[in-house]
PDB file of C-alpha atoms in Angstrom:
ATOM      1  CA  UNK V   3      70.237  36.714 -10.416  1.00  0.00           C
ATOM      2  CA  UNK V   4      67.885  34.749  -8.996  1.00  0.00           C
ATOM      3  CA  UNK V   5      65.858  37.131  -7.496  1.00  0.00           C
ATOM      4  CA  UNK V   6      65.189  39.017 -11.381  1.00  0.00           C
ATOM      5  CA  UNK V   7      64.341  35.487 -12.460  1.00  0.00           C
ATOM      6  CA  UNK V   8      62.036  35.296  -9.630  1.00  0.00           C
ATOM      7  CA  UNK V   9      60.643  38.740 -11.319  1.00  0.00           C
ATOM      8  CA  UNK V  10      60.550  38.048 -14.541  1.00  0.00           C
ATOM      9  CA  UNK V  11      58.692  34.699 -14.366  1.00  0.00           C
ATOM     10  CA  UNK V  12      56.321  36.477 -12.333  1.00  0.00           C
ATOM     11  CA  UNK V  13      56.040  39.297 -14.772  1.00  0.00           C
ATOM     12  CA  UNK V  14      55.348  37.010 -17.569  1.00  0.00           C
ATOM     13  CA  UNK V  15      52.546  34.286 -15.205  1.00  0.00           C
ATOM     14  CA  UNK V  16      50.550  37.603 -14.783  1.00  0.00           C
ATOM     15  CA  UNK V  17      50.642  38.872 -18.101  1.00  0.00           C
ATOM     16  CA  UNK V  18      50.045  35.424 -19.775  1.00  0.00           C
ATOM     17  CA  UNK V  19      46.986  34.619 -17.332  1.00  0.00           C
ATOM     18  CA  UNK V  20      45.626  38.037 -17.742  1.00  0.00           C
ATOM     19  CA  UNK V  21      45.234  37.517 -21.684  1.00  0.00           C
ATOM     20  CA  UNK V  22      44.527  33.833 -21.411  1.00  0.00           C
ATOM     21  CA  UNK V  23      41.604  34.439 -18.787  1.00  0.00           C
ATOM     22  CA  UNK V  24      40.362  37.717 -20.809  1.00  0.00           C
ATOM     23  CA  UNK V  25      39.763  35.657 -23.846  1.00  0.00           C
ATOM     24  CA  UNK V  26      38.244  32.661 -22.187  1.00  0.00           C
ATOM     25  CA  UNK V  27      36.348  34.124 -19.622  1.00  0.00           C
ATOM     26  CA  UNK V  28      33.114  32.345 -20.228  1.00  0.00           C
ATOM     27  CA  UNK V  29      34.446  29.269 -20.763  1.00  0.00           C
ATOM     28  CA  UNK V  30      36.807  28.952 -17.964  1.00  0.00           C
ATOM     29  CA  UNK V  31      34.140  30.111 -15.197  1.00  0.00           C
ATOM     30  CA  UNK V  32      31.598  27.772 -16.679  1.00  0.00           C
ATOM     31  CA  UNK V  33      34.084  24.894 -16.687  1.00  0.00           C
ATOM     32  CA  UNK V  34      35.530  25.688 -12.833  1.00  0.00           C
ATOM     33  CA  UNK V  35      32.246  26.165 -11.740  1.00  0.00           C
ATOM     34  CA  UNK V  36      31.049  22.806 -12.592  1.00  0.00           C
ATOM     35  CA  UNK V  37      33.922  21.166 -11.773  1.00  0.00           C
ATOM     36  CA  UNK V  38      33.021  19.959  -8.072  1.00  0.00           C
ATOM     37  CA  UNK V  39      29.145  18.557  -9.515  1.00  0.00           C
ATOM     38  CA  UNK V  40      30.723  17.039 -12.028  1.00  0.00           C
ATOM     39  CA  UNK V  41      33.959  14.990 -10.126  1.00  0.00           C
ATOM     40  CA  UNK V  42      30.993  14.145  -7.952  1.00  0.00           C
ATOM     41  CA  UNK V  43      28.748  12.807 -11.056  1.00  0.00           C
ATOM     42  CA  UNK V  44      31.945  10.427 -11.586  1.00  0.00           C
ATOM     43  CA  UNK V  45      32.349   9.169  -8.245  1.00  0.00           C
ATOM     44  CA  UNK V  46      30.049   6.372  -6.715  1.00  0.00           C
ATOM     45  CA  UNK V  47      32.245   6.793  -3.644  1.00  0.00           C
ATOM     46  CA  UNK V  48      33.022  10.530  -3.285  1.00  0.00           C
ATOM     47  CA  UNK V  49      33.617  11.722   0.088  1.00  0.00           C
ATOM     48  CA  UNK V  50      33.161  15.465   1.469  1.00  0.00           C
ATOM     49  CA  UNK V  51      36.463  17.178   3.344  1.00  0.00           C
ATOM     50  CA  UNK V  52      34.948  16.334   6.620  1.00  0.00           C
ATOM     51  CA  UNK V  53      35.185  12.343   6.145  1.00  0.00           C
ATOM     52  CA  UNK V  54      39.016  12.418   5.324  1.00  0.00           C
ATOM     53  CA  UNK V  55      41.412  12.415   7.869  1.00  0.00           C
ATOM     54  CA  UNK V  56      43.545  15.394   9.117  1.00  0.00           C
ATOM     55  CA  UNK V  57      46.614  12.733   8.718  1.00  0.00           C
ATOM     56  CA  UNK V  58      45.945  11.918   5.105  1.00  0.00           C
ATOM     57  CA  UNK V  59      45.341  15.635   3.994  1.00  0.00           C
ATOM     58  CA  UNK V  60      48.144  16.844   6.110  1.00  0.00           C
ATOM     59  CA  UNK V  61      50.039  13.952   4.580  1.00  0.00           C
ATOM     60  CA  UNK V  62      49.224  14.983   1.032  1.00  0.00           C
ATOM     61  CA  UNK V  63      49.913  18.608   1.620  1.00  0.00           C
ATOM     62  CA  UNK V  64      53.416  17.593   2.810  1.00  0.00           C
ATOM     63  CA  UNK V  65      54.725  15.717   0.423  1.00  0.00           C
ATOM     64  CA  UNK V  66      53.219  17.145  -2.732  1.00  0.00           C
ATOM     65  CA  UNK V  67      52.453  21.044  -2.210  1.00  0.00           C
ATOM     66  CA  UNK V  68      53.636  22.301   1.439  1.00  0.00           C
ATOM     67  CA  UNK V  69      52.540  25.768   1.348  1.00  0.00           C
ATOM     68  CA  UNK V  70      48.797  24.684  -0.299  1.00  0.00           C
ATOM     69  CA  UNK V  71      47.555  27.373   2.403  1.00  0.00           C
ATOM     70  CA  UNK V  72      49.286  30.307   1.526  1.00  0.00           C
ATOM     71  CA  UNK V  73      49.500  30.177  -2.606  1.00  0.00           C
ATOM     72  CA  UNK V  74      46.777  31.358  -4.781  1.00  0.00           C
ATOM     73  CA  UNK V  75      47.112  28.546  -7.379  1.00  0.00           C
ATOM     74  CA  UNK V  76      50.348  28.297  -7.870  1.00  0.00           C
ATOM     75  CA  UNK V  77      53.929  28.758  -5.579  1.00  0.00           C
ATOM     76  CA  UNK V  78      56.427  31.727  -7.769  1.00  0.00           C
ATOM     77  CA  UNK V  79      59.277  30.134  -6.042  1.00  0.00           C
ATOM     78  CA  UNK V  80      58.620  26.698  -7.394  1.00  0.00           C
ATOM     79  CA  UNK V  81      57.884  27.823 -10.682  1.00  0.00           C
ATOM     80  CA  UNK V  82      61.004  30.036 -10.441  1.00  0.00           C
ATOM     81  CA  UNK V  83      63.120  26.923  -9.783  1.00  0.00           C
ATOM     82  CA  UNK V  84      61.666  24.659 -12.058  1.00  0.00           C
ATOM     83  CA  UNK V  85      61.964  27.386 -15.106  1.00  0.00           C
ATOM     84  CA  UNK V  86      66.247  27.652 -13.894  1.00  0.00           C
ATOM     85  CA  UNK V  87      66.243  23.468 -13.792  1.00  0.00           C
ATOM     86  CA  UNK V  88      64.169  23.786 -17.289  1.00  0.00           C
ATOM     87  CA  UNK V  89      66.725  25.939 -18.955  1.00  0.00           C
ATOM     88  CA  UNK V  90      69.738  24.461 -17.699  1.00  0.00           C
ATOM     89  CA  UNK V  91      68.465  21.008 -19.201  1.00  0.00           C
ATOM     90  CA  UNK V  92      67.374  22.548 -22.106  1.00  0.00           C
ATOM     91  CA  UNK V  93      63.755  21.142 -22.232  1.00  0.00           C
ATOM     92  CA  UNK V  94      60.619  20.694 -19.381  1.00  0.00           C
ATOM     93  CA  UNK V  95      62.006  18.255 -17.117  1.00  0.00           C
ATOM     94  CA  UNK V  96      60.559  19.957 -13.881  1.00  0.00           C
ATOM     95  CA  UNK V  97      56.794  21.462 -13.436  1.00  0.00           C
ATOM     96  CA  UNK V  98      56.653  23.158  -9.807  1.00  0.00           C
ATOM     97  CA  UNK V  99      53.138  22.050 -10.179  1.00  0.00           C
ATOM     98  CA  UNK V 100      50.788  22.912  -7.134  1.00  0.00           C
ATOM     99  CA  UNK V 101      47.991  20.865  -5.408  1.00  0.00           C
ATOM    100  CA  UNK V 102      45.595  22.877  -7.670  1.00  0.00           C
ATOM    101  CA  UNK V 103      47.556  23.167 -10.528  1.00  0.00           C
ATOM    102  CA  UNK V 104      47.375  19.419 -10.807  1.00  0.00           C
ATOM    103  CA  UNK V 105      43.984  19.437 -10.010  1.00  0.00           C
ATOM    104  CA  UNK V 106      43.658  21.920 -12.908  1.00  0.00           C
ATOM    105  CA  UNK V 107      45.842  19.663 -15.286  1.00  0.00           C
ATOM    106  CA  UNK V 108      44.242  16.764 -14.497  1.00  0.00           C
ATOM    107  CA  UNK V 109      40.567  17.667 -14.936  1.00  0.00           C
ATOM    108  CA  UNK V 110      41.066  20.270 -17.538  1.00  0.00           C
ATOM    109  CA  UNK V 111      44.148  19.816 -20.127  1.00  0.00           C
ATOM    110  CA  UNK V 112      46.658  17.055 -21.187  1.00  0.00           C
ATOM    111  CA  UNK V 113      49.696  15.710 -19.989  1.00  0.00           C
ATOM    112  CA  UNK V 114      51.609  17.369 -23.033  1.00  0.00           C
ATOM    113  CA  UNK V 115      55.216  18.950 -21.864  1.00  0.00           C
ATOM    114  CA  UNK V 116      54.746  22.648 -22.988  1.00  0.00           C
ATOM    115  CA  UNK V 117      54.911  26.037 -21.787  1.00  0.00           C
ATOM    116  CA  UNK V 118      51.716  26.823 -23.361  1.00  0.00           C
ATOM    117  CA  UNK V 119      49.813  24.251 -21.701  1.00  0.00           C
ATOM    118  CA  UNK V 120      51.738  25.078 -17.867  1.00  0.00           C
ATOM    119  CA  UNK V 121      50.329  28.588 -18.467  1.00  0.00           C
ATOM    120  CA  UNK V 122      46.802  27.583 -19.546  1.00  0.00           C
ATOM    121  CA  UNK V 123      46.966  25.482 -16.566  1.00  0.00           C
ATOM    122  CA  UNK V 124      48.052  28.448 -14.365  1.00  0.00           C
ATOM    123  CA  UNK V 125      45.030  30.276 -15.408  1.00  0.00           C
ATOM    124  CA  UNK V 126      42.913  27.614 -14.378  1.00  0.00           C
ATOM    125  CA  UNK V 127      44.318  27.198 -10.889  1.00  0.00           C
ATOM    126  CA  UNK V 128      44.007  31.228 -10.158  1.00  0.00           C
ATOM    127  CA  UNK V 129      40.479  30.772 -11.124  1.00  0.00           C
ATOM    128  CA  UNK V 130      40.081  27.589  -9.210  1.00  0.00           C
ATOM    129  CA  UNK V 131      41.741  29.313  -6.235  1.00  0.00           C
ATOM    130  CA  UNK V 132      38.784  32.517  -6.824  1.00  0.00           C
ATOM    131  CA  UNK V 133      35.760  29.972  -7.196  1.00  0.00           C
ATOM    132  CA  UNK V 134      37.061  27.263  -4.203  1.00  0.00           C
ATOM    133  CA  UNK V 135      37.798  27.234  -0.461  1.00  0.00           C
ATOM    134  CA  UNK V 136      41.320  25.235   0.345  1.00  0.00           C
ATOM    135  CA  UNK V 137      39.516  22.589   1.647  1.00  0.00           C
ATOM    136  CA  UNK V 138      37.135  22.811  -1.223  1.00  0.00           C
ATOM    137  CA  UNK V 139      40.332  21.864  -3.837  1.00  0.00           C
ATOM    138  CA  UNK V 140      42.029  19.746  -1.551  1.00  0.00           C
ATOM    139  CA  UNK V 141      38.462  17.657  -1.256  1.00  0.00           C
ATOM    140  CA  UNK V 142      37.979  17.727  -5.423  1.00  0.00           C
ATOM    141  CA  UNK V 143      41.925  16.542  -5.847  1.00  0.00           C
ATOM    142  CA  UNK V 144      41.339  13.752  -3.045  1.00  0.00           C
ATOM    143  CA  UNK V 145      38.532  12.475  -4.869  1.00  0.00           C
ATOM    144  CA  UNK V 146      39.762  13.038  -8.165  1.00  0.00           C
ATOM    145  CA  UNK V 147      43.183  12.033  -8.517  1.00  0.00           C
ATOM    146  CA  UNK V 148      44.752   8.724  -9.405  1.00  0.00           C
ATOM    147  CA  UNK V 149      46.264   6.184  -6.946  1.00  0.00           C
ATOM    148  CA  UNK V 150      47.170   3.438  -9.293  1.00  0.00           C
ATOM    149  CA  UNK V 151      45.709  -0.634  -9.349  1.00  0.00           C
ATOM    150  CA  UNK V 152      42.465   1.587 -11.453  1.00  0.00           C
ATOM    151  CA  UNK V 153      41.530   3.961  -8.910  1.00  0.00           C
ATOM    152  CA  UNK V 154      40.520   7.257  -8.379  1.00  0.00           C
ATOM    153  CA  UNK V 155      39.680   9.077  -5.234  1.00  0.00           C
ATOM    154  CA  UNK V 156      41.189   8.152  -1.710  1.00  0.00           C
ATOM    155  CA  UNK V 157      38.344   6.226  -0.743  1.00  0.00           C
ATOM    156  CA  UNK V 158      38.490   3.974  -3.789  1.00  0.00           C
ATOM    157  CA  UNK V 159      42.475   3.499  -3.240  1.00  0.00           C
ATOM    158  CA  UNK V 160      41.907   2.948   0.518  1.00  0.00           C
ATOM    159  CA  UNK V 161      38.993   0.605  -0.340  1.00  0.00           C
ATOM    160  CA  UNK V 162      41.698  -1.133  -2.587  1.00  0.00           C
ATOM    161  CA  UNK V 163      45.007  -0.961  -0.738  1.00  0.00           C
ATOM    162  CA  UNK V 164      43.805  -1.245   3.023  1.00  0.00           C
ATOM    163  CA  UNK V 165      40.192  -2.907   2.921  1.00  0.00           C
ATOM    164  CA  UNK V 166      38.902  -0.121   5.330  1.00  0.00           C
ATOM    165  CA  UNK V 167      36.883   3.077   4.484  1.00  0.00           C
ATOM    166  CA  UNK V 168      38.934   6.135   4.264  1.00  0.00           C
ATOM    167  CA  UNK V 169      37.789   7.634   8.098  1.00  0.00           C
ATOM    168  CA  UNK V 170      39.492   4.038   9.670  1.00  0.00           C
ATOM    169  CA  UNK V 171      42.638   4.828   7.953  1.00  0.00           C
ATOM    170  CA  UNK V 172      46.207   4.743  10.553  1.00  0.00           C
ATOM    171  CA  UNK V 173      48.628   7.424  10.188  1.00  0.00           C
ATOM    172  CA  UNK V 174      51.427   5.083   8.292  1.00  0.00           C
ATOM    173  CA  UNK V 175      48.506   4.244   5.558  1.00  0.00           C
ATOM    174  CA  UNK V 176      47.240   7.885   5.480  1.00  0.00           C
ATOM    175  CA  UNK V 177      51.469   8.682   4.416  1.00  0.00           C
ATOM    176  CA  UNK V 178      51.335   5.838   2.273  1.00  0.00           C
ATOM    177  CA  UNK V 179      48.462   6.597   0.203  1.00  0.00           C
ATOM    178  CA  UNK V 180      49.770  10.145   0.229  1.00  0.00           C
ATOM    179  CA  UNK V 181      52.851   8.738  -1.173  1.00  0.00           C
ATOM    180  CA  UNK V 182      50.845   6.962  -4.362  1.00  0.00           C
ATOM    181  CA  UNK V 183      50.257  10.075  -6.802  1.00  0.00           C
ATOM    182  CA  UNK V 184      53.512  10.667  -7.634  1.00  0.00           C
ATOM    183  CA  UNK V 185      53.733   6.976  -9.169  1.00  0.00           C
ATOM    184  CA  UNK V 186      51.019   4.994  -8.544  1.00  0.00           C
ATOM    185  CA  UNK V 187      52.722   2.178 -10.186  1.00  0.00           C
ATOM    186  CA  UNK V 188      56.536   2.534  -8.719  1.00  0.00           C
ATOM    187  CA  UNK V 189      54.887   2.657  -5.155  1.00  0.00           C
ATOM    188  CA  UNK V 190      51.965   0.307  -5.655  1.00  0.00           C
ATOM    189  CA  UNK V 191      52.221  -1.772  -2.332  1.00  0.00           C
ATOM    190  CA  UNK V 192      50.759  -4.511  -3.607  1.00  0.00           C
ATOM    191  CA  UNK V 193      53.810  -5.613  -5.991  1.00  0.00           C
ATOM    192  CA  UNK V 194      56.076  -2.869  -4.749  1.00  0.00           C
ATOM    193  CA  UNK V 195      56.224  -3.431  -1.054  1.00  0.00           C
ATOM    194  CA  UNK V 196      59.938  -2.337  -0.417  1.00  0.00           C
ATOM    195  CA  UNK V 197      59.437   0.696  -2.625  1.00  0.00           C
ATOM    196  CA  UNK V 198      55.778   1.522  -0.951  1.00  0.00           C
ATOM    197  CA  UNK V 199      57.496   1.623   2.969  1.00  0.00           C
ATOM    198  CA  UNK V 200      60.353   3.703   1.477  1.00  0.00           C
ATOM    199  CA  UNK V 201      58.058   6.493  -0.154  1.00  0.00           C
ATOM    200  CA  UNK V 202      55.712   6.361   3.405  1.00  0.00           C
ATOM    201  CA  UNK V 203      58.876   6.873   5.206  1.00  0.00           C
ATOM    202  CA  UNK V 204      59.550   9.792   2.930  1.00  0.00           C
ATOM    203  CA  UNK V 205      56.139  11.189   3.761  1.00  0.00           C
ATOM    204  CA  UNK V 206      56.340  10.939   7.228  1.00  0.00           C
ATOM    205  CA  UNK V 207      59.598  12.619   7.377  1.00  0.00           C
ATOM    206  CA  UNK V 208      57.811  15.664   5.007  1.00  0.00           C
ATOM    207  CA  UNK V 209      54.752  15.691   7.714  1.00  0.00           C
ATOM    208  CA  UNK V 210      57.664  16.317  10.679  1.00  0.00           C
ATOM    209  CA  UNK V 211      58.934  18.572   9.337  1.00  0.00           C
ATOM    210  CA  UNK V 212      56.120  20.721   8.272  1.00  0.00           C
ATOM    211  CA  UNK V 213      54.991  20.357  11.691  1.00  0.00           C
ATOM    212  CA  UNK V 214      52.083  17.862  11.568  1.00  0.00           C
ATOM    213  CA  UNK V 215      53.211  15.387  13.729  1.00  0.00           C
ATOM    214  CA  UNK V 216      56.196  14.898  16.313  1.00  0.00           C
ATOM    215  CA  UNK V 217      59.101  12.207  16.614  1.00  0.00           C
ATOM    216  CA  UNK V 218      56.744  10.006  19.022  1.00  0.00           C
ATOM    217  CA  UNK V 219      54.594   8.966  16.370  1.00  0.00           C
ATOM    218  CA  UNK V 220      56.779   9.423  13.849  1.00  0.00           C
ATOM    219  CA  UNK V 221      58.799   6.051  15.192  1.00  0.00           C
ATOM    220  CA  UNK V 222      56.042   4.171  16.216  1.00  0.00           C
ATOM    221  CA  UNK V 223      54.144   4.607  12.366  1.00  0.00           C
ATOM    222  CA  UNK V 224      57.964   3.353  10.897  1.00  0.00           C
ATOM    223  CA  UNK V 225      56.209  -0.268  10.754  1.00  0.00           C
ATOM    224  CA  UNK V 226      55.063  -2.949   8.227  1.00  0.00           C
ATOM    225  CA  UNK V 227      52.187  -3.157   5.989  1.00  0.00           C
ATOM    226  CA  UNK V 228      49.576  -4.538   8.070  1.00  0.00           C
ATOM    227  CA  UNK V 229      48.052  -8.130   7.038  1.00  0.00           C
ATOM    228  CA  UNK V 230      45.229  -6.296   4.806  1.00  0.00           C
ATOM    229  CA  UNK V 231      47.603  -5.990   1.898  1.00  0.00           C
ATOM    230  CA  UNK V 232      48.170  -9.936   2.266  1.00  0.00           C
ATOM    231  CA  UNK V 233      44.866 -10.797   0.609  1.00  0.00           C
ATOM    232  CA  UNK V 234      45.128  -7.820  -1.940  1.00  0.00           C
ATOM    233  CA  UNK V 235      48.446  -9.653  -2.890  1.00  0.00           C
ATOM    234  CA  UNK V 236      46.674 -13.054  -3.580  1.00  0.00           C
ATOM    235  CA  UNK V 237      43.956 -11.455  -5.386  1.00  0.00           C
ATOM    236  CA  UNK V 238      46.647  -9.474  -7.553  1.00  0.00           C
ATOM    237  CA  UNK V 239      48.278 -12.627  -8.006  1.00  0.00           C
ATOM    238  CA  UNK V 240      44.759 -14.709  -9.364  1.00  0.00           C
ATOM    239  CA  UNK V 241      44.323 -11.912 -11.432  1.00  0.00           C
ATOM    240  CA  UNK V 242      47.273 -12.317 -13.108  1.00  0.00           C
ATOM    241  CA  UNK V 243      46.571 -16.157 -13.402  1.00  0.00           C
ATOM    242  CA  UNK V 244      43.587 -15.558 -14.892  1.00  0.00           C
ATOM    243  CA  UNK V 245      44.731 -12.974 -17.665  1.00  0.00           C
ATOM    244  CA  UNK V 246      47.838 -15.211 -18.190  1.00  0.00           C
ATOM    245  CA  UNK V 247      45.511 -18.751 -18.583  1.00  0.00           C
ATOM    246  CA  UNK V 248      43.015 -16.356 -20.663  1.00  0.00           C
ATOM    247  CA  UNK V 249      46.427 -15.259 -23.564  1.00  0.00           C
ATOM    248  CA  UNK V 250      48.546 -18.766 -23.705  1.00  0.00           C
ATOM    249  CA  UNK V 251      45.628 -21.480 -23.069  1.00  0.00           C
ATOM    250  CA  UNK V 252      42.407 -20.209 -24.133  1.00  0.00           C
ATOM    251  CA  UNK V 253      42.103 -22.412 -27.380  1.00  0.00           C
ATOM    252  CA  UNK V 254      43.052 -25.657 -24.672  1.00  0.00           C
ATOM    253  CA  UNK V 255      40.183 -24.058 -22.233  1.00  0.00           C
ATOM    254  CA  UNK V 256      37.877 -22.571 -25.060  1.00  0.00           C
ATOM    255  CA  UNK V 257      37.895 -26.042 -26.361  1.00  0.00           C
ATOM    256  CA  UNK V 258      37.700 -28.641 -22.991  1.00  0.00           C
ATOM    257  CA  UNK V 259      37.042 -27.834 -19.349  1.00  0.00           C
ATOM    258  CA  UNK V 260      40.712 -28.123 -17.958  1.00  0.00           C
ATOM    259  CA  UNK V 261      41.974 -26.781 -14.383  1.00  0.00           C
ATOM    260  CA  UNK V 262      45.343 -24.785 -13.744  1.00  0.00           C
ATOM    261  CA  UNK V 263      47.159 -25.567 -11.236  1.00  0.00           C
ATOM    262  CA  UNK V 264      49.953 -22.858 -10.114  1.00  0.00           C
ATOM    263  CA  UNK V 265      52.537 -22.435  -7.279  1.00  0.00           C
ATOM    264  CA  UNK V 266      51.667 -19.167  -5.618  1.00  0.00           C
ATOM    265  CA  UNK V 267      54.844 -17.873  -2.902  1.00  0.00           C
ATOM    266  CA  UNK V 268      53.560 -15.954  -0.299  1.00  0.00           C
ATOM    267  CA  UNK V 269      54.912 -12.201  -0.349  1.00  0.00           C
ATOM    268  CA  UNK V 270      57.958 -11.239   1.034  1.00  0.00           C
ATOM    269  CA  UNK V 271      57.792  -9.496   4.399  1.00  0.00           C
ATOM    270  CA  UNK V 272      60.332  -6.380   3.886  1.00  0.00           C
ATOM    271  CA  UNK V 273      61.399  -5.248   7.152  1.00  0.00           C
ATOM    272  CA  UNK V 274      59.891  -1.227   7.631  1.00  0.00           C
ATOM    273  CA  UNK V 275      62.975   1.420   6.955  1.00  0.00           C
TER     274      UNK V 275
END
């Protein structure tokens, strides 16, 4: 049963892609081919392939699109399972969305849950896939994507997150950043410690077992945020302060020059998983 599922979905990707691409050809090529001068346009801090480190891409490729090397744009047995999960619920619930269909999504379409839009995006990725090296994608989704706390691109979010540029980064912050796509706001370290450590534990576990690294790092990277975070915490916190003062006071402060005083706890140190 599965395996004429496995058929038919594939049947109807081809099909669908074929006409989509055949009636958009000029527009799609133009748009893919500008894609990587553009992303760069966007970025004050965009960083070529060669500047990130084989941790955090490995890490990325773990946890969010395993076999990113040997797909062309998108992986039939994801879709395949996500289409089964999508029936049986009887709406989209599940995408099987690859490293460049995302990239595709993201840059290209909207987050609307329909089949019309997963196939448009489809078409996009095979092209993306025909225009790009691997390492050319994986560098345009790096720099593109969203890590939460308003940034985009891993050198922003390690900027943000870790005070360091990207090429200082450890392994345990390369599998936490990794970690931050999914939901940048669920594993925002900053006000999500416990939840961050648990989701770069889940990372680490994806990079075993694809192979990237062995147990002997693997139990040595299962430690705490280091002390950069500690700072990023306080300057989350005055941030809030200051937006807080800004919505209850600001007639009081608008009107006299008044101080606030506040009681600010220091984070909790969650011990690693």
């Amino acid at each position: 049963m599965k395996r004429k599922i496995f058929f038919l979905v594939l049947v109807m990707i081809s099909f669908t892609c074929f006409k989509i691409y055949g009636s958009t050809e000029n527009c799609i090529d133009n748009n893919v081919k500008n894609l990587k001068k553009n992303i760069i346009s966007s970025r004050d801090d965009y960083v070529t392939i060669d500047k990130i480190p084989e941790d955090l891409k490995n890490a990325i490729v773990s946890i969010e699109d395993k076999n990113f090397y040997k797909h062309l744009g998108f992986d039939p047995m994801a879709i395949s399972r996500a289409f089964i999960n999508n029936i049986k619920a009887g709406t989209i619930v599940e995408g099987g969305s690859t490293i460049t269909q995302q990239l595709a999504k993201n840059a290209f379409l909207t987050n609307e849950r329909t089949y019309s839009r997963k196939l448009k995006e489809l078409a996009l990725s095979i092209q993306l896939e025909l225009t790009y090296s691997k390492e050319g994608i994986l560098e345009m989704y790096l720099n593109y994507i969203y890590f939460g706390e308003d940034t985009f691109g891993v050198q922003s979010a390690s900027k943000k997150y870790f005070n360091k540029d990207i090429w200082d980064l450890t392994l345990e912050e390369s599998a936490l950043l990794a970690g931050l796509p999914q939901s940048p706001s669920t594993y925002n370290p900053i006000v999500n410690k416990e939840k961050a450590l648990w989701k770069r534990d889940i990372v680490l576990d994806a990079m075993l077992k694809n192979g990237f690294i062995d147990s002997c790092p693997l139990k040595n990277s299962r430690e705490p945020l280091n002390d950069s975070l500690e700072s990023n915490n306080v300057n989350y916190s005055n941030k809030r302060i200051v937006s807080n003062s800004s919505r209850y006071l600001s007639p009081l402060l608008v009107s006299t020059s008044k101080s606030v005083t506040t009681i600010l706890f220091p984070p909790i140190s969650f011990p690693s998983l």
